[in-house]
Every structure is written in structure tokens, then in C-alpha cells.
Short mmCIF file of C-alpha atoms and ligand atoms in Angstrom, two decimals:
data_model
loop_
_atom_site.label_atom_id
_atom_site.label_comp_id
_atom_site.label_asym_id
_atom_site.label_seq_id
_atom_site.Cartn_x
_atom_site.Cartn_y
_atom_site.Cartn_z
CA MET A 254 111.58 81.86 51.68
CA GLY A 255 107.90 81.76 50.72
CA HIS A 256 109.27 81.61 47.25
CA ASP A 257 110.16 77.97 47.07
CA TYR A 258 107.89 76.52 49.69
CA PHE A 259 106.36 74.11 47.18
CA LYS A 260 109.85 72.66 46.71
CA GLU A 261 110.06 72.14 50.47
CA VAL A 262 106.76 70.25 50.46
CA VAL A 263 107.95 68.10 47.56
CA LYS A 264 111.16 67.37 49.43
CA ASP A 265 109.13 66.20 52.43
CA ILE A 266 106.95 64.06 50.16
CA LYS A 267 110.03 62.42 48.64
CA ARG A 268 111.59 61.83 52.03
CA ALA A 269 108.43 60.10 53.24
CA ALA A 270 108.23 58.03 50.05
CA LYS A 271 111.80 56.89 50.54
CA ILE A 272 111.06 55.71 54.07
CA ILE A 273 108.41 53.31 52.77
CA GLY A 274 110.18 52.52 49.50
CA LEU A 275 107.53 53.82 47.12
CA PRO A 276 108.35 53.76 43.38
CA ILE A 277 110.06 57.06 42.67
CA ASP A 278 108.38 57.68 39.30
CA HIS A 279 104.96 57.58 40.92
CA VAL A 280 106.15 59.84 43.70
CA ALA A 281 107.53 62.29 41.14
CA ARG A 282 104.00 62.82 39.85
CA LEU A 283 103.17 64.51 43.17
CA ALA A 284 105.71 67.21 42.29
CA HIS A 285 103.47 68.33 39.41
CA PRO A 286 100.07 69.83 40.14
CA ARG A 287 97.49 68.45 37.70
CA ALA A 288 96.62 71.97 36.58
CA GLU A 289 97.54 75.57 37.33
CA ILE A 290 94.81 77.87 36.10
CA ARG A 291 95.23 81.63 35.85
CA VAL A 292 92.39 83.88 34.71
CA ALA A 293 91.69 87.61 34.36
CA VAL A 294 89.05 88.92 36.74
CA PRO A 295 87.90 92.35 35.55
CA LEU A 296 85.83 94.38 37.99
CA VAL A 297 83.70 97.45 37.30
CA ARG A 298 84.34 99.54 40.42
CA ASP A 299 81.51 101.42 42.08
CA ASN A 300 82.83 104.63 40.49
CA GLY A 301 82.58 103.11 36.99
CA SER A 302 86.30 102.53 36.43
CA ILE A 303 87.58 99.07 35.54
CA GLU A 304 90.26 97.20 37.44
CA VAL A 305 91.61 93.80 36.43
CA PHE A 306 92.69 91.28 39.07
CA THR A 307 94.28 87.89 38.51
CA GLY A 308 92.44 84.77 39.61
CA TYR A 309 94.29 81.54 40.36
CA ARG A 310 93.35 77.94 40.95
CA VAL A 311 95.98 75.27 41.49
CA GLN A 312 94.67 71.70 41.32
CA HIS A 313 97.21 69.37 42.81
CA HIS A 314 95.86 65.82 43.01
CA ASN A 315 92.57 64.05 42.29
CA ALA A 316 93.34 60.33 42.16
CA ARG A 317 91.29 59.79 45.35
CA GLY A 318 88.40 62.13 44.45
CA PRO A 319 87.64 65.74 43.51
CA PHE A 320 90.08 68.54 44.20
CA LYS A 321 89.33 70.43 47.40
CA GLY A 322 90.70 73.70 48.76
CA GLY A 323 90.19 77.30 49.83
CA ILE A 324 90.08 80.58 47.96
CA ARG A 325 91.84 83.60 49.44
CA LEU A 326 91.76 87.27 48.56
CA ASP A 327 95.31 88.53 48.72
CA PRO A 328 96.81 91.48 46.84
CA ASP A 329 100.19 89.85 47.36
CA VAL A 330 99.44 86.34 46.00
CA LYS A 331 102.45 84.05 45.80
CA PRO A 332 101.61 81.44 43.14
CA ASP A 333 104.25 79.15 44.61
CA MET A 334 102.57 79.24 48.02
CA LEU A 335 99.26 78.33 46.34
CA LYS A 336 100.97 75.24 44.92
CA ALA A 337 102.34 74.38 48.34
CA ILE A 338 98.96 74.73 50.02
CA ALA A 339 97.22 72.76 47.25
CA ALA A 340 99.69 69.92 47.88
CA ILE A 341 99.19 70.21 51.65
CA MET A 342 95.44 69.87 51.05
CA SER A 343 96.01 66.64 49.09
CA LEU A 344 98.10 65.34 51.98
CA LYS A 345 95.58 66.52 54.58
CA CYS A 346 92.61 64.80 52.89
CA ALA A 347 94.67 61.63 52.55
CA THR A 348 95.73 61.76 56.22
CA MET A 349 92.06 62.02 57.18
CA ASP A 350 91.14 59.33 54.62
CA ILE A 351 88.62 61.71 53.05
CA PRO A 352 87.99 60.84 49.36
CA TRP A 353 89.24 64.17 48.03
CA GLY A 354 92.45 65.57 46.59
CA GLY A 355 93.83 69.06 47.04
CA SER A 356 93.66 72.46 45.40
CA HIS A 357 93.96 76.11 46.35
CA GLY A 358 92.95 79.39 44.77
CA ALA A 359 93.28 83.12 45.10
CA ILE A 360 92.25 86.44 43.64
CA SER A 361 94.83 89.22 43.70
CA CYS A 362 92.65 91.85 45.37
CA ASP A 363 92.53 93.46 48.82
CA PRO A 364 89.13 92.73 50.39
CA ASP A 365 89.46 95.73 52.72
CA LYS A 366 89.48 98.06 49.73
CA LEU A 367 86.35 96.67 48.03
CA SER A 368 82.70 97.42 48.78
CA ARG A 369 80.27 94.56 49.32
CA GLY A 370 78.92 95.03 45.79
CA GLU A 371 82.44 94.95 44.35
CA LEU A 372 83.26 91.78 46.29
CA GLU A 373 80.13 90.13 44.93
CA ARG A 374 81.06 91.03 41.34
CA VAL A 375 84.60 89.70 41.87
CA ALA A 376 83.23 86.42 43.27
CA ARG A 377 80.83 85.98 40.36
CA ARG A 378 83.32 86.82 37.61
CA TYR A 379 85.98 84.53 39.14
CA THR A 380 83.41 81.72 39.29
CA TYR A 381 82.35 82.38 35.70
CA MET A 382 85.96 82.18 34.52
CA LEU A 383 86.46 78.90 36.39
CA LEU A 384 83.16 77.27 35.31
CA PRO A 385 84.80 74.45 33.33
CA PHE A 386 87.12 73.58 36.20
CA ILE A 387 85.00 73.53 39.36
CA GLY A 388 81.97 71.48 40.44
CA PRO A 389 80.90 69.06 43.18
CA LYS A 390 82.65 66.21 41.37
CA LYS A 391 85.58 68.24 40.04
CA ASP A 392 86.90 70.85 42.43
CA ILE A 393 85.15 72.21 45.52
CA PRO A 394 86.27 75.63 46.79
CA ALA A 395 85.94 76.80 50.43
CA PRO A 396 86.63 80.01 52.37
CA ASP A 397 90.14 81.04 53.28
CA ARG A 398 91.73 84.35 54.24
CA GLY A 399 89.51 87.21 53.00
CA THR A 400 86.56 85.07 51.91
CA ASP A 401 83.58 83.94 53.97
CA ALA A 402 80.24 82.14 53.87
CA GLN A 403 78.66 84.97 51.85
CA PHE A 404 81.41 84.74 49.24
CA MET A 405 80.71 81.00 48.96
CA SER A 406 76.99 81.74 48.46
CA TRP A 407 77.81 84.00 45.50
CA ILE A 408 80.00 81.29 43.96
CA MET A 409 77.25 78.69 44.49
CA ASP A 410 74.58 80.97 43.05
CA THR A 411 76.64 81.84 39.96
CA PHE A 412 77.55 78.22 39.31
CA SER A 413 73.93 77.09 39.85
CA THR A 414 72.46 79.83 37.65
CA MET A 415 74.82 78.91 34.82
CA HIS A 416 73.71 75.28 35.09
CA GLY A 417 69.99 76.06 35.39
CA HIS A 418 69.49 74.37 38.77
CA THR A 419 70.73 74.61 42.32
CA ILE A 420 74.02 72.83 42.94
CA THR A 421 74.90 73.40 46.58
CA GLY A 422 77.79 70.89 46.62
CA VAL A 423 80.05 73.05 44.43
CA VAL A 424 81.42 74.86 47.49
CA THR A 425 81.60 74.27 51.24
CA GLY A 426 81.56 76.76 54.08
CA LYS A 427 78.16 78.06 52.94
CA PRO A 428 75.55 79.57 55.27
CA VAL A 429 73.26 76.91 56.77
CA GLU A 430 70.30 78.41 54.88
CA VAL A 431 71.76 77.38 51.51
CA GLY A 432 73.17 73.93 52.20
CA GLY A 433 75.86 74.75 54.74
CA THR A 434 76.50 72.39 57.62
CA ARG A 435 76.05 72.97 61.31
CA GLY A 436 79.30 73.09 63.24
CA ARG A 437 81.47 74.30 60.35
CA LYS A 438 82.51 77.62 61.86
CA ASP A 439 84.38 76.23 64.85
CA ALA A 440 85.35 72.87 63.33
CA THR A 441 89.05 73.62 62.83
CA GLY A 442 89.42 74.99 66.36
CA ARG A 443 87.50 72.07 67.80
CA GLY A 444 89.71 69.65 65.86
CA VAL A 445 92.79 71.38 67.23
CA MET A 446 91.43 70.73 70.71
CA PHE A 447 90.75 67.01 70.07
CA ILE A 448 94.27 66.37 68.77
CA THR A 449 96.03 68.59 71.30
CA ARG A 450 94.20 66.92 74.16
CA ARG A 451 95.36 63.50 72.98
CA ALA A 452 98.92 64.69 72.42
CA LEU A 453 99.05 66.15 75.95
CA GLU A 454 97.77 62.87 77.32
CA ASP A 455 100.41 60.91 75.38
CA ALA A 456 103.10 63.29 76.66
CA ASN A 457 101.85 62.82 80.24
CA ILE A 458 101.03 66.50 80.62
CA PRO A 459 97.80 66.97 82.57
CA LEU A 460 95.20 68.85 80.51
CA GLN A 461 93.85 70.70 83.54
CA GLY A 462 95.93 73.81 84.04
CA SER A 463 98.23 73.17 81.07
CA THR A 464 99.41 76.47 79.63
CA VAL A 465 98.64 77.64 76.10
CA THR A 466 99.55 80.59 73.87
CA CYS A 467 98.01 81.49 70.56
CA ILE A 468 99.65 83.36 67.68
CA GLY A 469 96.72 84.39 65.47
CA PHE A 470 93.32 84.92 67.03
CA GLY A 471 90.99 84.68 64.03
CA ASN A 472 88.58 81.88 63.24
CA VAL A 473 91.02 79.04 63.94
CA GLY A 474 92.98 80.57 66.83
CA SER A 475 90.04 81.95 68.78
CA PHE A 476 87.99 78.74 68.56
CA ALA A 477 91.04 76.63 69.41
CA ALA A 478 91.60 78.82 72.48
CA HIS A 479 87.91 78.65 73.35
CA HIS A 480 87.73 74.84 73.19
CA LEU A 481 91.04 74.33 74.99
CA ALA A 482 90.02 76.76 77.75
CA ARG A 483 86.71 74.93 78.13
CA LYS A 484 88.66 71.73 78.77
CA GLY A 485 90.62 73.39 81.56
CA CYS A 486 93.71 74.77 79.80
CA LYS A 487 95.03 78.18 80.80
CA VAL A 488 95.51 80.49 77.81
CA LEU A 489 98.23 82.94 78.81
CA ALA A 490 98.75 84.97 75.63
CA ALA A 491 97.18 85.69 72.26
CA SER A 492 98.09 87.88 69.30
CA ASP A 493 96.81 89.08 65.96
CA ARG A 494 98.24 91.25 63.21
CA HIS A 495 97.77 94.39 65.34
CA GLY A 496 99.60 93.12 68.43
CA GLY A 497 99.54 90.68 71.34
CA ILE A 498 98.46 90.45 74.96
CA HIS A 499 99.64 88.45 77.98
CA ASP A 500 98.09 87.62 81.34
CA PRO A 501 100.11 85.18 83.49
CA SER A 502 97.02 84.28 85.48
CA GLY A 503 95.17 83.21 82.30
CA LEU A 504 92.98 85.13 79.85
CA ASP A 505 89.19 85.00 80.05
CA ILE A 506 88.66 83.64 76.53
CA HIS A 507 84.94 84.28 76.49
CA ALA A 508 85.48 87.94 77.35
CA LEU A 509 88.41 88.18 74.94
CA ARG A 510 86.35 86.81 72.05
CA GLU A 511 83.66 89.40 72.78
CA TRP A 512 86.32 92.12 72.92
CA VAL A 513 87.72 91.05 69.54
CA GLU A 514 84.23 90.90 68.08
CA GLU A 515 83.74 94.53 69.07
CA LYS A 516 87.23 96.03 68.58
CA GLY A 517 88.62 93.87 65.79
CA THR A 518 91.80 93.06 67.73
CA VAL A 519 93.03 91.53 70.98
CA LYS A 520 95.03 94.73 71.61
CA GLY A 521 93.97 96.75 74.63
CA PHE A 522 92.15 93.87 76.34
CA PRO A 523 91.66 95.07 79.92
CA GLY A 524 93.96 93.58 82.54
CA ALA A 525 96.49 92.16 80.07
CA GLU A 526 100.01 93.36 79.23
CA PRO A 527 101.04 94.08 75.64
CA VAL A 528 103.51 91.57 74.09
CA THR A 529 105.06 90.87 70.69
CA ASP A 530 104.92 87.59 68.73
CA ASP A 531 108.60 87.12 69.60
CA ASP A 532 107.75 87.37 73.31
CA ILE A 533 104.99 84.79 72.84
CA LEU A 534 107.33 82.42 70.98
CA ALA A 535 109.77 82.52 73.87
CA MET A 536 107.26 81.87 76.67
CA ASP A 537 107.80 78.75 78.75
CA ILE A 538 104.48 76.96 78.19
CA ASP A 539 102.98 73.59 77.28
CA VAL A 540 101.21 74.36 74.00
CA LEU A 541 101.91 77.00 71.36
CA VAL A 542 99.09 77.28 68.81
CA SER A 543 100.35 78.76 65.54
CA ALA A 544 97.13 79.96 63.92
CA ALA A 545 98.04 83.11 62.02
CA ARG A 546 99.54 82.36 58.63
CA GLU A 547 102.22 80.51 56.69
CA LEU A 548 105.89 80.55 57.71
CA THR A 549 105.42 81.79 61.28
CA VAL A 550 107.95 79.42 62.86
CA THR A 551 111.05 79.13 60.67
CA SER A 552 114.65 78.00 61.11
CA LYS A 553 115.41 81.64 62.00
CA ASN A 554 113.21 81.79 65.09
CA GLN A 555 112.59 78.18 66.11
CA ALA A 556 115.43 78.28 68.64
CA LYS A 557 113.39 80.76 70.69
CA VAL A 558 110.46 78.38 71.05
CA ASN A 559 110.07 77.22 74.61
CA ALA A 560 106.93 75.05 74.41
CA ARG A 561 106.40 71.32 74.91
CA ILE A 562 104.05 71.06 71.93
CA ILE A 563 103.62 73.22 68.82
CA VAL A 564 100.26 73.06 67.09
CA GLU A 565 100.57 73.88 63.38
CA ALA A 566 97.01 75.15 63.10
CA ALA A 567 97.68 77.41 60.11
CA ASN A 568 98.86 75.47 57.06
CA ALA A 569 102.62 75.58 56.49
CA SER A 570 103.09 77.80 59.53
CA VAL A 571 106.02 75.72 60.78
CA THR A 572 108.57 75.21 58.02
CA SER A 573 109.92 71.77 57.35
CA LYS A 574 113.41 72.74 58.52
CA ALA A 575 112.05 74.32 61.70
CA ALA A 576 109.98 71.20 62.39
CA SER A 577 113.08 68.97 62.18
CA ALA A 578 115.04 71.28 64.46
CA LEU A 579 112.17 71.42 66.97
CA HIS A 580 111.90 67.64 66.94
CA GLU A 581 115.61 67.37 67.67
CA ARG A 582 115.08 69.65 70.64
CA GLY A 583 112.40 67.28 71.94
CA ILE A 584 109.47 69.55 71.06
CA ILE A 585 106.42 67.79 69.66
CA VAL A 586 105.10 69.27 66.41
CA LEU A 587 101.48 68.48 65.62
CA PRO A 588 101.52 68.84 61.82
CA ASP A 589 99.03 70.91 59.81
CA ILE A 590 97.92 67.94 57.70
CA LEU A 591 96.58 66.35 60.89
CA VAL A 592 95.89 68.99 63.52
CA SER A 593 94.12 71.54 61.32
CA ALA A 594 92.02 69.01 59.39
CA GLY A 595 88.83 69.74 61.36
CA GLY A 596 87.71 72.33 58.82
CA VAL A 597 88.10 70.13 55.77
CA THR A 598 86.47 67.27 57.66
CA ALA A 599 83.41 69.41 58.39
CA SER A 600 83.49 70.46 54.74
CA TYR A 601 83.38 66.81 53.80
CA PHE A 602 80.32 66.40 56.05
CA GLU A 603 78.75 69.43 54.34
CA TRP A 604 79.33 67.97 50.88
CA VAL A 605 77.98 64.56 51.91
CA GLN A 606 74.86 66.23 53.33
CA ASP A 607 74.45 68.36 50.17
CA THR A 608 74.78 65.40 47.84
CA SER A 609 72.34 63.30 49.88
CA SER A 610 70.02 66.25 50.73
CA PHE A 611 69.83 65.02 54.29
CA PHE A 612 71.15 67.18 57.12
CA TRP A 613 72.69 66.14 60.42
CA SER A 614 72.35 67.59 63.93
CA GLU A 615 75.09 69.62 65.58
CA HIS A 616 75.70 66.74 67.98
CA GLU A 617 76.10 64.19 65.17
CA ILE A 618 78.63 66.48 63.50
CA ALA A 619 80.68 67.03 66.66
CA VAL A 620 80.80 63.28 67.38
CA ARG A 621 81.74 62.32 63.82
CA LEU A 622 84.39 65.05 63.75
CA ARG A 623 85.93 63.78 66.99
CA ASP A 624 85.89 60.18 65.75
CA LEU A 625 87.54 60.94 62.41
CA MET A 626 90.16 63.23 63.95
CA LEU A 627 91.12 60.71 66.63
CA GLN A 628 91.19 57.89 64.09
CA ALA A 629 93.67 59.89 62.01
CA TYR A 630 95.72 60.66 65.13
CA ASP A 631 95.86 56.95 65.95
CA ASP A 632 96.81 56.07 62.35
CA VAL A 633 99.64 58.61 62.39
CA ASN A 634 100.78 57.55 65.84
CA ALA A 635 100.88 53.89 64.91
CA ILE A 636 103.26 54.69 62.05
CA ALA A 637 105.35 56.98 64.27
CA ARG A 638 105.77 54.22 66.83
CA GLU A 639 106.30 51.40 64.34
CA ARG A 640 108.97 53.26 62.40
CA ASP A 641 110.31 55.46 65.16
CA LEU A 642 109.39 58.72 63.41
CA ASP A 643 108.23 62.12 64.56
CA LEU A 644 104.50 62.79 64.03
CA ARG A 645 105.05 65.12 61.10
CA THR A 646 107.08 62.58 59.15
CA ALA A 647 104.63 59.84 60.11
CA ALA A 648 101.72 61.90 58.79
CA TYR A 649 103.59 62.36 55.51
CA VAL A 650 104.33 58.63 55.33
CA LEU A 651 100.65 57.84 55.83
CA SER A 652 99.29 60.39 53.36
CA VAL A 653 101.91 60.04 50.64
CA GLY A 654 101.40 56.27 50.80
CA ARG A 655 97.66 56.71 50.27
CA LEU A 656 98.10 59.18 47.37
CA VAL A 657 100.62 57.02 45.56
CA GLU A 658 98.60 53.86 46.15
CA ALA A 659 95.56 55.49 44.49
CA GLN A 660 97.68 56.67 41.55
CA MET A 661 99.18 53.25 41.03
CA ARG A 662 95.79 51.53 41.15
CA ARG A 663 94.50 53.92 38.51
CA GLY A 664 97.57 53.92 36.30
CA VAL A 665 98.49 56.55 33.73
CA TRP A 666 96.09 57.03 30.88
CA PRO A 667 96.02 58.16 28.08
P1 NAD B 955 91.58 84.55 60.07
O1 NAD B 955 91.83 85.58 59.03
O2 NAD B 955 90.24 84.44 60.71
O3 NAD B 955 92.63 84.73 61.28
C1 NAD B 955 93.98 84.97 61.10
C2 NAD B 955 94.51 85.61 62.37
O4 NAD B 955 95.92 85.75 62.30
C3 NAD B 955 93.96 87.01 62.61
O5 NAD B 955 93.75 87.18 64.00
C4 NAD B 955 95.10 87.89 62.13
O6 NAD B 955 95.07 89.20 62.70
C5 NAD B 955 96.26 87.09 62.63
N1 NAD B 955 97.56 87.43 62.05
C6 NAD B 955 97.88 87.73 60.77
N2 NAD B 955 99.18 88.02 60.68
C7 NAD B 955 99.69 87.91 61.92
C8 NAD B 955 100.98 88.08 62.48
N3 NAD B 955 102.01 88.43 61.72
N4 NAD B 955 101.15 87.87 63.82
C9 NAD B 955 100.10 87.50 64.60
N5 NAD B 955 98.87 87.33 64.12
C10 NAD B 955 98.67 87.54 62.81
O7 NAD B 955 92.01 83.18 59.41
P2 NAD B 955 91.67 81.70 59.95
O8 NAD B 955 90.48 81.19 59.24
O9 NAD B 955 91.73 81.68 61.42
O10 NAD B 955 92.91 80.90 59.38
C11 NAD B 955 94.22 81.05 59.91
C12 NAD B 955 95.14 80.18 59.10
O11 NAD B 955 94.74 78.83 59.20
C13 NAD B 955 95.18 80.50 57.60
O12 NAD B 955 96.50 80.33 57.15
C14 NAD B 955 94.28 79.47 57.00
O13 NAD B 955 94.65 79.18 55.67
C15 NAD B 955 94.52 78.29 57.92
N6 NAD B 955 93.42 77.34 58.04
C16 NAD B 955 92.14 77.76 58.24
C17 NAD B 955 91.12 76.84 58.38
C18 NAD B 955 89.71 77.29 58.65
O14 NAD B 955 88.85 76.41 58.79
N7 NAD B 955 89.43 78.56 58.76
C19 NAD B 955 91.40 75.48 58.32
C20 NAD B 955 92.72 75.05 58.17
C21 NAD B 955 93.73 76.00 58.03
#
């Protein structure tokens, strides 16, 4: 399934283009990433032996501005999934009306098996190999699974050293000390809350006491749960790759986050019952937050879902087919290219601050994030209402329209 996910994304793009009657030859260009770069990343291990990993960078679209996307460490990289996520990033930036395109990258190593020194050498060699392709005006990497703010610092330092001066804007998700932005860490989870709150309101479900479950309790899932709980939602269940927990009277998210900080998993949280992801899928609740990884809700398991709203917090975590089936069953799908755009939006703020060397307060960031997210929600909703579409299709109509429009204005040259 993961194998042809890019094809699925392209199918969705074409379907959206057809709805608004875009010229098919321009749309076809979206089926071809601008570049797919593959490099060797040799590493001298701490014991002196040499291991060679493969580094990838897929650059999908840059007609609206530089490529933008994460870098993941994954021993099991699926190049096709990188293409899919690069395309989703193009669509996400266009949905948000951020002047960036989309890209995605990976290195085929397992971060759990590398020392800190080895990770640093991998980051620097990967950056060195990609020097001609990245930069604040070309392609701006960010953290994804297995990479973090420290990894971004090493990329920034390597890139800067090779250019002879500090260039903070080459990556986002950096520590605040070296050009990172305030409010980046919880931005995706906070964005999930802004959009979910509005969707609940539009569905006439009172926010106070609405019930939530969370598959995936990492950066995105735990902050989404935190912000939703703070607004009065009751989070009944949460899971991670080690297992899940359930408390019908509502989990104490603050305590749970502390527990996970200490133990590395939600498993064993006092007072909660163990559950599987399948149990969580089937719970009768208002909001299911899918924040673990790609392809979590598929046509195989969507029939089990018993929620009013599904939040596609992890990119491509609800397949296109599953989304259509859910829509037919009257379940609202909040699509990744809208609902999980808080992170890239904060990244955009980081890049703007880096390039202007002027930094904003936490409050300014939270307010701007809310405004941009709700603007995008309104834009998507207007299309959904006007054309009688589900939100996912409407988001595709909006973003594909913007990508193609930019391409047509620029033309093809040489
Ligand atoms: P993370 O690594 O911090 O968290 C992932 C969580 O999912 C962990 O709790 C992990 O244990 C859990 N998980 C993995 N496999 C699971 C399974 N089979 N069942 C249940 N839980 C499982 O990653 P993150 O930063 O929270 O990102 C989650 C997803 O969202 C990724 O796909 C990422 O690409 C995407 N995303 C992240 C951001 C961001 O700002 N971090 C923004 C947009 C999209």
C-alpha cells in the first residue's frame, strides 16, 4: 500500500483539478517532482568501521517559492512515500498561502542505533552532499521522525561553515539560541486545536466535555491532546508504538505528559486500562486524532471508526480511499494539508524572523498562528460550501488551484 501512495496523491490532485477545470497539461506537471536526489552518506562509526547510508531529498514544487520539508531518519525509507509527502507539503503550503513549495528527505539509518557523535557526523555529511540543493532560497529542511532541533543545528552549522558566514534560514526547527522561533515545538498541536475547535463548532458539538482519543502521543499528538484538554475536551485514550491506555473518566494530560517524559511511553499510566489501536479506532467519541504515522486509517479499518470527526494530524495518515468512505458515512475528515499545517506555519515565521533578523514574542506567534490557520479553514470551508464538497476535496481544490495558477503565470522555460 505504502508503495504507490504518491500515485494516490496524484489521483487526488487530478480529481481536484477536474472539479475546477484546470488545464490538464499544467496539472500533469504536479505528477513529476522537480528533482529526486539520492546521495551516499558514509559514516565512520565510533569503533572505526565504515557504514554507508543512503540520503534522499525529493523536491516536488517551487513555483510559489523555495522547497520546504522535513528530514527523517528511517532504516526502512520508502522513496515513494517521500514523494507523496513532498507533494503533500506543496499542497499544505499552498493551502496556508505560505510562499513555499514542498520537499521531503530521509537518511536510511536507525537513530536508536547511533551515538550522538555518529548522528552529528551523519547530519554533517548529508548536508555536505546536498550543499548545491539546499539553502534559504532553495530548499529549507526541518525536523521529522528521528531528527530534532540539535540535528537542525548541525545542518545549519555545516551549511554556514561551507559558505563562510552564518546562514540561519537554511533550516527551521532550530533551537531558539541559533535563530529558532518561540512557539515552534507545540505549533502543530496548537494548530490542531484551532481547527478542531472550529470544526466542532460548525458541527454543533459543544467543545466543553467533547470526547477525544489520540493515536500517537509524540510531539504532535501530546500537544494536540494538551491544547484540546485545556479548552475543556475530555481525552479518553492515547497510544504510542508500545501500546495504548484508556480512562473513560478522562486522562489527566498534564500528568500523562510527565509520565511519558519519564518512561518513554503512555503504557502503564496509573489508573488507566490497557487498549490496542484497534480498540481506540472503534471507540464512540467526538474526535479521533491520528498523530502517529502514515497510513493509519485505511480502507481496511475505516469501517471500525466510530468518531464524529477524524483529525489527520500525521501526514497521509488517512488514505484517500478511507477518507471518501468516511465522508460517505457522515464522518468529518480534517485533512492533513490543513489541520497539521501549524508546524510549517511556525517554520515560516522562523524563516521570516531569520531573514529579517528580528524576533517576535511568544504571544505574537500564537496570535499569528491562530489567524493564519483560521483563515485557511475559512478559505477551505468557503469552497466546500460553494461546491458542495467534503473538506478534504475542498482543500485540494484550493491548493491545487494555487499551485497551477503559479505555474501558469511563470510558464515553462527553457
Ligand atoms: P513523534 O515521533 O514525536 O511521535 C510519533 C508518535 O507516534 C510516537 O508516540 C510513537 O510512539 C507513535 N507511534 C508510532 N507508531 C505507532 C503505532 N503503530 N501506533 C500508535 N502509535 C504509534 O512524531 P511527531 O513529530 O509527533 O509526528 C507525528 C507525525 O506527524 C509524523 O508522521 C510527522 O511526519 C507528522 N507531522 C509532524 C509535524 C511536527 O511539527 N512535528 C507536523 C506535521 C506533520
